[in-house]
Amino acid sequence: MSVPLLFIDDDRAFSSLGAAALQREGYAVTLARSLHEARAALARLTPALVVLDRRLPDGDGLTFLPELKAQAPGAAVVMVTAHGDIASAVDAVRAGAADYVAKPVELADLVLRARRALDTGRLKDRLAAAEAELSGRRRLVPPASAAMQRVFAALERIATSPRGAVMLLGETGTGKEMLARHLHALSSRGDDAPFVHVNCAALPEQTVESELFGHEKGAFTDARTARRGLVEVAHGGTLFLDEVGELPLGLQAKLLTFLDSGRFRRLGGTTEHSSSARIVAATHRDLPGLMARGEFREDLWFRLGVFRIDIPPLRERPEDILPLAEGILAELRRELGRRDVSLGPHARTRLTAYAFPGNVRELRNVLERALVMEPGPELELDVLAGTRPVPAGAPAASPPEPNAFVLSGPPRALEEVERAYTRWVLEQMGGRRMEAAKVLGLSYPTFLKRLGEGT
């Protein structure tokens, strides 16, 4: 499979000879004679390798390099500099270039450095993937939108407060867990500091207190030994309470006590224990509405909301879609073994035209499905064919042709409409039930009931 390469140089003789030499080595070369042409090419393709001249008719290649890395974060860059201009070569490497070559260029040297840059980039990707897997973290793509840049800046400031509780609010799939992990990493609590993720909606109501705060021997029928809770396990690190709005009212009071003092008692115990875990809570639910119905404590809302972060949905920050897609695609290529696949022009158009009701999680699902189902070197994302552009700031998107089961014909029972929509989401998720439940913001048992399969 050919490797997509973008060759940016206004020297026609050198670029033509260099492109021919690289094509013989199996690269699919696209030529650009200026930065303007390079930007147009980047809108059509995702290069795995870029050869970039320093001096171009409409600008400096070194100045363009950060923009290039933002547009194609996975691309290895070989910088072409004037003979003897070592200082600019060093600047290029510092700015993110993998290597440099000085003019006049030997074609054999150019081919060698291109191959070495590509191999080094792949090795770094494998090492980063291994490190992320071992640490339980994924690399975050730097945001392009001003809204998400403000979120990242706020997390950097919050990281300086060692125990301040954080509330992450946003729709399902906006990346609340990833941002919680990012805050954990920023807090500089050491590589071995625990990050404990708890889905409150998945905890059985009968054991939720024991799961969070532990229990002593004999606290209940099956408590044959004492057991630490997740609050203790997260000592020195972060406890991420996903879907915190699902916690029972009685346990909300105990959580409030822990937030105030850092101390707690295990179920069935009298001894006080302490934990320095930072609580990061998240929900997609309307907590003020839950408080009005008496289902969520107002004092806990204020305590958790010392640092409140509102995460905008993906449809309100369309400039983040392509960089996110590139970053996610790089991860999926490694996982699925398709290292030289890129986004084609139709894929890019379709990505920016789609509203992504499932947000970043749905974006990942779309890309994963395309990598499995589309065999070519360029993904077209046929699953998104026919989608319509949605303006920034538009309300939550509806599924295609919702009238087919909601508005046409006589009025339907709400249960019937919910079941139809649940089945539609399941189809969009490729039959992956856990993913569909997450997109809908439902616990798995509730999801099965919506399908008509639960008891």
C-alpha angles and dihedrals in degrees: 000000000000120000115232110239129182114207111197112187134120094208099102097195095049095041093048093049092042092048091050092050092049093046089056087057091057102265121139099225126203115189125216122181097192143017088260091058090043092056090049090050092050089056088059104038144023109227122208089201134027129194105201128188118216097219117051130165094250102034152331117300090211091057089047093051097086090049090049092050090050092052095043107021094171096052121111111223128210110194120213113211137176116273113280095007094131095155092060090046090055090048090052093053091047089052092055108277114142094214144341137223126201125225132277086057126204106220092221089054091049092052091047094050092045091053092045093049091050093047092047091050091051091049091051090049091052092048092048091048091050092048091048091050093049093047095041091239135119124209113256119227110233107248122246096197122087090227094059092040087060089051092052092046091051091051090052090054093044090052089071090065105079102205106012110137116238129206118203113197125188147108122293112284098021092123103261093152092050091051091048089053089047091054089048090054092046091052090073095222093150132269092274095051108122124244109199119192117200123183100207092194090061096051114104108243091229094058104027094105092049091048093053104034104020129231141247125239110282095016088129138356099283096036096111093155136022115265135196117235126226091261088064093041089056093053109140092014141052132303109202112201105196116196091010090174088075094066115115115252093245092055091046088065091053091048090051090054091051092049091052098047110012087235133109144160126238117241108279093011136112100196117097118231129190136215131184093206116140112231115224111182128190138184141161091204128102100257095182087056090050089050091052088055092047093247097116129040115247093211091054090050091055092044094050091043096063084112110023121184121190110203113207118226118253093251089064093055106043092161087071095056100082097041089048091048091051092049094046091045090054090055093046093048089059093045095048099036097241099124102163101049118117139181113271124216093262090051092053092049092047093048093054092044095054123088097213101215087186091051121205093347090057091047089056092048092051092051093045091051091049093051090054099041104035113067101188129099091250122053116224097183094225088180087073096048112133097023117141129228114262119205119238113268093025117147121261111303123249123223117265112283097000090173088074090078107009116040107019120088125003121342114283132216112261090238090058093049092048091050093049092049092046090054090048091053090048089054091050089052091056093249094303101143099190090051091048091051090051093050090051092046092236132135111246095251090050090048091055090049090053088054090051092246101102127091 
